[in-house]
CSV table of C-alpha atoms in Angstrom, one decimal:
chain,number,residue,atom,x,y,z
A,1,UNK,CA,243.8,-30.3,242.9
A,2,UNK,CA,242.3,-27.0,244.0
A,3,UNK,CA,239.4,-27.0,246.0
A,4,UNK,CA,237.3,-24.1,248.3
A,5,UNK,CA,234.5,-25.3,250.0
A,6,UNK,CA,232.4,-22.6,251.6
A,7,UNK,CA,229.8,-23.4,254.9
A,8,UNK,CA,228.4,-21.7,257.4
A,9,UNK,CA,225.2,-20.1,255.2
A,10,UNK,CA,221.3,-19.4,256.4
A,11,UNK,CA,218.8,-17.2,257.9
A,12,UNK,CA,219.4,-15.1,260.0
A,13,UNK,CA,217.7,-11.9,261.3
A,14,UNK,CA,218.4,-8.5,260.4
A,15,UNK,CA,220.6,-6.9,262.8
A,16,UNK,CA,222.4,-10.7,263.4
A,17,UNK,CA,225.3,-11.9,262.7
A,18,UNK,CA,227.0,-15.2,260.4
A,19,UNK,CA,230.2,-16.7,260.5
A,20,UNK,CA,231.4,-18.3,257.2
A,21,UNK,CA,233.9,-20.5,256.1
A,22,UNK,CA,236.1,-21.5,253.2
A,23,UNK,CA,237.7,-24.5,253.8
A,24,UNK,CA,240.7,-24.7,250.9
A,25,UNK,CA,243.1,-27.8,249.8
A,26,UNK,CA,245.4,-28.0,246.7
A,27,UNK,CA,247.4,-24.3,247.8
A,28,UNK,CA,248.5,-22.8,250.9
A,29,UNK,CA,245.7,-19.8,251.8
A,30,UNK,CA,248.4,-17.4,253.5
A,31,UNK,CA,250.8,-17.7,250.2
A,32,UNK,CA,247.8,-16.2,248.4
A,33,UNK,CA,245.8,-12.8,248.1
A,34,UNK,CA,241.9,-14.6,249.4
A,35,UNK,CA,239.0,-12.5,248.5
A,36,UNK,CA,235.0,-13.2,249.4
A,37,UNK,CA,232.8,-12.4,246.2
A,38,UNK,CA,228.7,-12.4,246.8
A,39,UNK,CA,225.7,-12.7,244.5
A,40,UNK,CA,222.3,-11.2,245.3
A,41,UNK,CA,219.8,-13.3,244.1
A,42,UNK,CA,219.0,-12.7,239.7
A,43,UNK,CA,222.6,-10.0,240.2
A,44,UNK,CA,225.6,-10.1,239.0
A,45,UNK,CA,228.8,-10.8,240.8
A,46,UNK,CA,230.0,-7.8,243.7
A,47,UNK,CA,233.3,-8.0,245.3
A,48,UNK,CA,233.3,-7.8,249.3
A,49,UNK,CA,236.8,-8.4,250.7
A,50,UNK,CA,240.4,-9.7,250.9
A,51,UNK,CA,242.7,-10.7,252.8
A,52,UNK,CA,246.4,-10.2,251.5
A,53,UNK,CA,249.7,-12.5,252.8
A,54,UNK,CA,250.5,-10.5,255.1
A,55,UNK,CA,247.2,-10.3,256.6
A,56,UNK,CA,246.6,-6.9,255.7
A,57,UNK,CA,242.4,-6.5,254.8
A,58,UNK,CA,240.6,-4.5,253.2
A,59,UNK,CA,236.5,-3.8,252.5
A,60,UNK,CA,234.1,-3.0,249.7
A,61,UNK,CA,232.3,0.2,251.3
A,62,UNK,CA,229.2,-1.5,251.8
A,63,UNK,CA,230.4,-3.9,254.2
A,64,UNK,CA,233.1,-1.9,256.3
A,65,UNK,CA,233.2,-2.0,259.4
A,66,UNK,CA,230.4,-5.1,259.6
A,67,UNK,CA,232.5,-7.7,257.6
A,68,UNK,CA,235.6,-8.8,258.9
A,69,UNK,CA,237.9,-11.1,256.9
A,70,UNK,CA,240.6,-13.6,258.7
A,71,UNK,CA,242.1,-16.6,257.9
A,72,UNK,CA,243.2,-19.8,260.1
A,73,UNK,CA,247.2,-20.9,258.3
A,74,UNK,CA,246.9,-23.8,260.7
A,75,UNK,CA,243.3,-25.1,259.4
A,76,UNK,CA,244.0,-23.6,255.8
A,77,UNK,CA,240.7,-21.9,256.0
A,78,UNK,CA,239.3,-18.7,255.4
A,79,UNK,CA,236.4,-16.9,257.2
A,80,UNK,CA,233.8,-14.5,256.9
A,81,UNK,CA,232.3,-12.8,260.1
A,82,UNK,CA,229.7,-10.6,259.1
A,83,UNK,CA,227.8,-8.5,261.5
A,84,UNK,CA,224.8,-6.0,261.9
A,85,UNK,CA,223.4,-7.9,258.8
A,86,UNK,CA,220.5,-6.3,256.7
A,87,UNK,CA,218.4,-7.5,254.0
A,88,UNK,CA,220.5,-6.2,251.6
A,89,UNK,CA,223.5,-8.4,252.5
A,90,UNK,CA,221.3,-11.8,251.1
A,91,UNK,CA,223.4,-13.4,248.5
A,92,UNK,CA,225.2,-16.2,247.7
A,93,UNK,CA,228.8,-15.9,249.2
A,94,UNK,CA,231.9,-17.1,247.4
A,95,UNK,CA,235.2,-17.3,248.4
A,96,UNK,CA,237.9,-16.9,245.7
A,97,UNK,CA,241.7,-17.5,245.3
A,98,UNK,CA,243.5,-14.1,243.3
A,99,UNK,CA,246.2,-15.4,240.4
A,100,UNK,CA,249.5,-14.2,239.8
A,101,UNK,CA,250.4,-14.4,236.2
A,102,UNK,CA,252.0,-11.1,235.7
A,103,UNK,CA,249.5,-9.3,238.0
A,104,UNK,CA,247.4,-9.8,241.2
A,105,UNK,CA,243.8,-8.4,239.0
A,106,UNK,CA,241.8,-11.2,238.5
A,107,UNK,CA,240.2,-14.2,240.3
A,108,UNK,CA,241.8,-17.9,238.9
A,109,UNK,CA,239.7,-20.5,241.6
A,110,UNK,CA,236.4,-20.4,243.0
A,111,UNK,CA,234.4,-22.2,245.6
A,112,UNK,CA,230.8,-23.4,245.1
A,113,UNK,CA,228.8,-21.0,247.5
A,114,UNK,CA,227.4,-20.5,250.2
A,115,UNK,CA,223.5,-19.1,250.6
A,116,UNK,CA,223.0,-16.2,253.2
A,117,UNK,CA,219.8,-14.8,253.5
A,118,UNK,CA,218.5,-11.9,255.5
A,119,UNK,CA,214.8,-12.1,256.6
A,120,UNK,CA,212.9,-11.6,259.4
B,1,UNK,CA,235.9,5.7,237.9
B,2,UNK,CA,236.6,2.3,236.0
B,3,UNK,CA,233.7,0.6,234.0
B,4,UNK,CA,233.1,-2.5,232.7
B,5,UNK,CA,230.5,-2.5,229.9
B,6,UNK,CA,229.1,-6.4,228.7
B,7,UNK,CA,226.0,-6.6,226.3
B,8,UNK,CA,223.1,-7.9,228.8
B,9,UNK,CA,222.8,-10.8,226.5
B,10,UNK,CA,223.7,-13.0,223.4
B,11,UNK,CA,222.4,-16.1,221.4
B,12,UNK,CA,223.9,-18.4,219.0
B,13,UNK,CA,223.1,-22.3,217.4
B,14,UNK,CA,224.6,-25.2,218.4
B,15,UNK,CA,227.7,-25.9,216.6
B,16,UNK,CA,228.2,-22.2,215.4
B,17,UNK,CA,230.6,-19.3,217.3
B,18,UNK,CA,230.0,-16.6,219.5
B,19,UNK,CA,232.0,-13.6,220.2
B,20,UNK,CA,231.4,-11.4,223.9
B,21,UNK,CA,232.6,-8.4,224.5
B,22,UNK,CA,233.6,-6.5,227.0
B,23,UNK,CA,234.6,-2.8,227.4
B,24,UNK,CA,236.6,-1.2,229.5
B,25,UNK,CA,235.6,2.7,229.4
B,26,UNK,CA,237.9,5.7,229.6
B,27,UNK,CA,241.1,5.7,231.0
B,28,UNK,CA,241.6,2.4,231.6
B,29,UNK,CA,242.2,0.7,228.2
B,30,UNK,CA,245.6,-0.8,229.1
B,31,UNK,CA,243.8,-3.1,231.8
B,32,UNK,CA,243.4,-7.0,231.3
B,33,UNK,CA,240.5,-8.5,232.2
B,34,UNK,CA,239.5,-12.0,233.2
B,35,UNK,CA,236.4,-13.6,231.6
B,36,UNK,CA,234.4,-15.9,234.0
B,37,UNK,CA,231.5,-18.2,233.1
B,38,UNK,CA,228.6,-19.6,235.2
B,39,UNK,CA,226.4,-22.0,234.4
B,40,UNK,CA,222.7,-22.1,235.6
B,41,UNK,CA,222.6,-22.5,239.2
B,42,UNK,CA,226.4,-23.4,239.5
B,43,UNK,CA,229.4,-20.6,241.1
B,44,UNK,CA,231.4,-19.2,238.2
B,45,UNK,CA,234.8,-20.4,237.0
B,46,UNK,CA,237.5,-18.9,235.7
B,47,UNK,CA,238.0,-19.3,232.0
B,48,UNK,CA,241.0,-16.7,231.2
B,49,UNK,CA,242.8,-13.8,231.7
B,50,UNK,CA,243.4,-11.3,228.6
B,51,UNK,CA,245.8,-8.8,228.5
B,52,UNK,CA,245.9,-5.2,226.7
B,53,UNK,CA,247.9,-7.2,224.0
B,54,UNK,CA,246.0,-9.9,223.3
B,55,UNK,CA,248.1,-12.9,226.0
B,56,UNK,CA,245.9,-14.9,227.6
B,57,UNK,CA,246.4,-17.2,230.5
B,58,UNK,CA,243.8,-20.1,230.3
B,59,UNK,CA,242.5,-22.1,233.8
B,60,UNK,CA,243.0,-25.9,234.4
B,61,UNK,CA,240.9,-27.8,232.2
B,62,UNK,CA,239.2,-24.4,229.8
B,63,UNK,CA,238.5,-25.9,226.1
B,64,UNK,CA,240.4,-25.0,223.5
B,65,UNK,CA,237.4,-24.0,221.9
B,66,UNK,CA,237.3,-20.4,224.2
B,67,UNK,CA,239.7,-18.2,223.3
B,68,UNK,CA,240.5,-14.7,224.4
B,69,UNK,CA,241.6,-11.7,222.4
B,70,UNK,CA,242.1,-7.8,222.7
B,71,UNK,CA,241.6,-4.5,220.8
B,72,UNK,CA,242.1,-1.0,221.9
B,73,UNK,CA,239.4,-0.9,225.1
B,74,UNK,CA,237.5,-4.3,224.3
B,75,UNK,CA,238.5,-7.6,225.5
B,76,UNK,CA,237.0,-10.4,223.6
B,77,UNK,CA,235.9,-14.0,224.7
B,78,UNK,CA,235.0,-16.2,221.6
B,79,UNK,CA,233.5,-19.4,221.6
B,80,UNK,CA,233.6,-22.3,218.6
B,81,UNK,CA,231.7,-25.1,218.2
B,82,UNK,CA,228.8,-24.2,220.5
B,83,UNK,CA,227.8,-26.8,222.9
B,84,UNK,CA,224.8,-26.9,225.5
B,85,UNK,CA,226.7,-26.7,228.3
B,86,UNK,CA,228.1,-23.6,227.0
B,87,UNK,CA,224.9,-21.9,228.0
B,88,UNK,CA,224.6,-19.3,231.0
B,89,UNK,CA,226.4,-15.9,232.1
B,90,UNK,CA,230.1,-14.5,231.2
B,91,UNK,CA,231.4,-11.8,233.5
B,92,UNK,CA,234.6,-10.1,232.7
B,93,UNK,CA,236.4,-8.7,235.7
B,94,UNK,CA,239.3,-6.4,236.3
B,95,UNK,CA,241.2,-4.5,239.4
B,96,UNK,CA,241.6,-1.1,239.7
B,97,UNK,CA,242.8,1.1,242.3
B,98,UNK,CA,240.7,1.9,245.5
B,99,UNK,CA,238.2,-0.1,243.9
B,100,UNK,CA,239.5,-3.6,244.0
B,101,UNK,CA,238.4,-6.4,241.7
B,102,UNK,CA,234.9,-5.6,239.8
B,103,UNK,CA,233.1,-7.6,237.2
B,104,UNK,CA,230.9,-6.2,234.4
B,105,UNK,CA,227.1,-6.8,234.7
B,106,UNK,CA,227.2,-9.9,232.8
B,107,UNK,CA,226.2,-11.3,229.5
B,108,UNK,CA,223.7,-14.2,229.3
B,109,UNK,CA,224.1,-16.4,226.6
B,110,UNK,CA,221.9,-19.0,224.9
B,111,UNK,CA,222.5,-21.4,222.8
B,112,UNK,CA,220.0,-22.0,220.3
């Protein structure tokens, strides 16, 4: 069975930084494109990043060079570091598994959440 | 720039059908899309993919009462035999080049 489990939410400060995690059973993370996905509270859904097999990344604009994505292969785990946070980045954070019938486009598995909010 | 456009919200009865759309604008008609729900207060899940021709690729465990469909720009997700739990928000969500994955504003549905 497919599972993501995200942790590492809360408060934090602006200007502070958050480390989360996607813990993933059921597939192997580095076979996979892995995206994160976030949610401003009452929004709608706003991509934020991948991670591609061969560990290539890449960034929405409005997290580039704050967000870095990585992966663990050993723990099957993805992560979130985010940086220089503002109030803006509040959301809840998903992490997401990209499918691969006939093309790489679309999002097949996703984990429960995790709630970041940005306050002083 | 790629757009998807989904109706901010839709109603139907219990027991009756429902048809969402979404549209892709122009340019980018040929694209499939993938249609996710989410219920109150849960993370979405992934109902389908629907291609430019109308295949769609169902997740583990989907009803057979969604279905997807396609015509010209608009992908279609239709519902049958409405149920409670049906209730909350559909995105539709695509890829496109230098822009990644994105998702249409939503459409909340209620279920009368």
């Amino acid at each position: 069975e497919v599972q993501l489990v995200e942790s590492g939410g809360g408060l934090v400060q602006p200007g502070g930084s958050l480390r989360l995690s996607c813990a993933v059973s059921g597939f192997t993370v580095s076979r996979t494109y892995m995206t994160w996905v976030r949610q401003a509270p009452g929004k709608g859904l706003e991509w934020v990043s991948v991670i591609y097999t061969g560990g290539t990344t890449s960034y929405a604009d409005s997290v580039k060079a704050r967000f870095t994505i990585s992966r663990d292969n050993s723990k099957n785990t993805l992560f979130l570091e985010m940086n220089s946070l503002r109030p803006e980045d509040t959301a809840v954070y998903y992490c997401a598994r990209v499918g691969q019938w006939l093309a790489r486009d679309y999002f097949d598995s996703w984990g429960q959440g995790t709630l970041v909010s940005v306050s002083s | 720039q790629l757009v998807l456009t989904q109706s901010p919200s839709a109603s139907a009865s219990l027991g009756a059908s429902v048809k969402l759309t979404c549209t892709l604008n122009s340019g980018h008609s040929s694209n499939a899309i993938a249609w996710h729900q989410q219920q109150p207060e849960k993370g979405p899940r992934y109902l389908m993919k629907v291609n430019n021709d109308g295949r769609h690729v169902k997740g583990d465990g989907v009803p057979d009462r969604f279905s997807g469909s396609s015509s010209g720009a608009e992908r279609y997700l239709t519902i049958s035999s409405l149920q409670s739990e049906d209730e909350g928000d559909y995105y539709c969500q695509t890829w496109v080049t230098g822009m990644h994955w994105v998702f249409g504003g939503g459409t909340k549905l209620t279920v009368l």
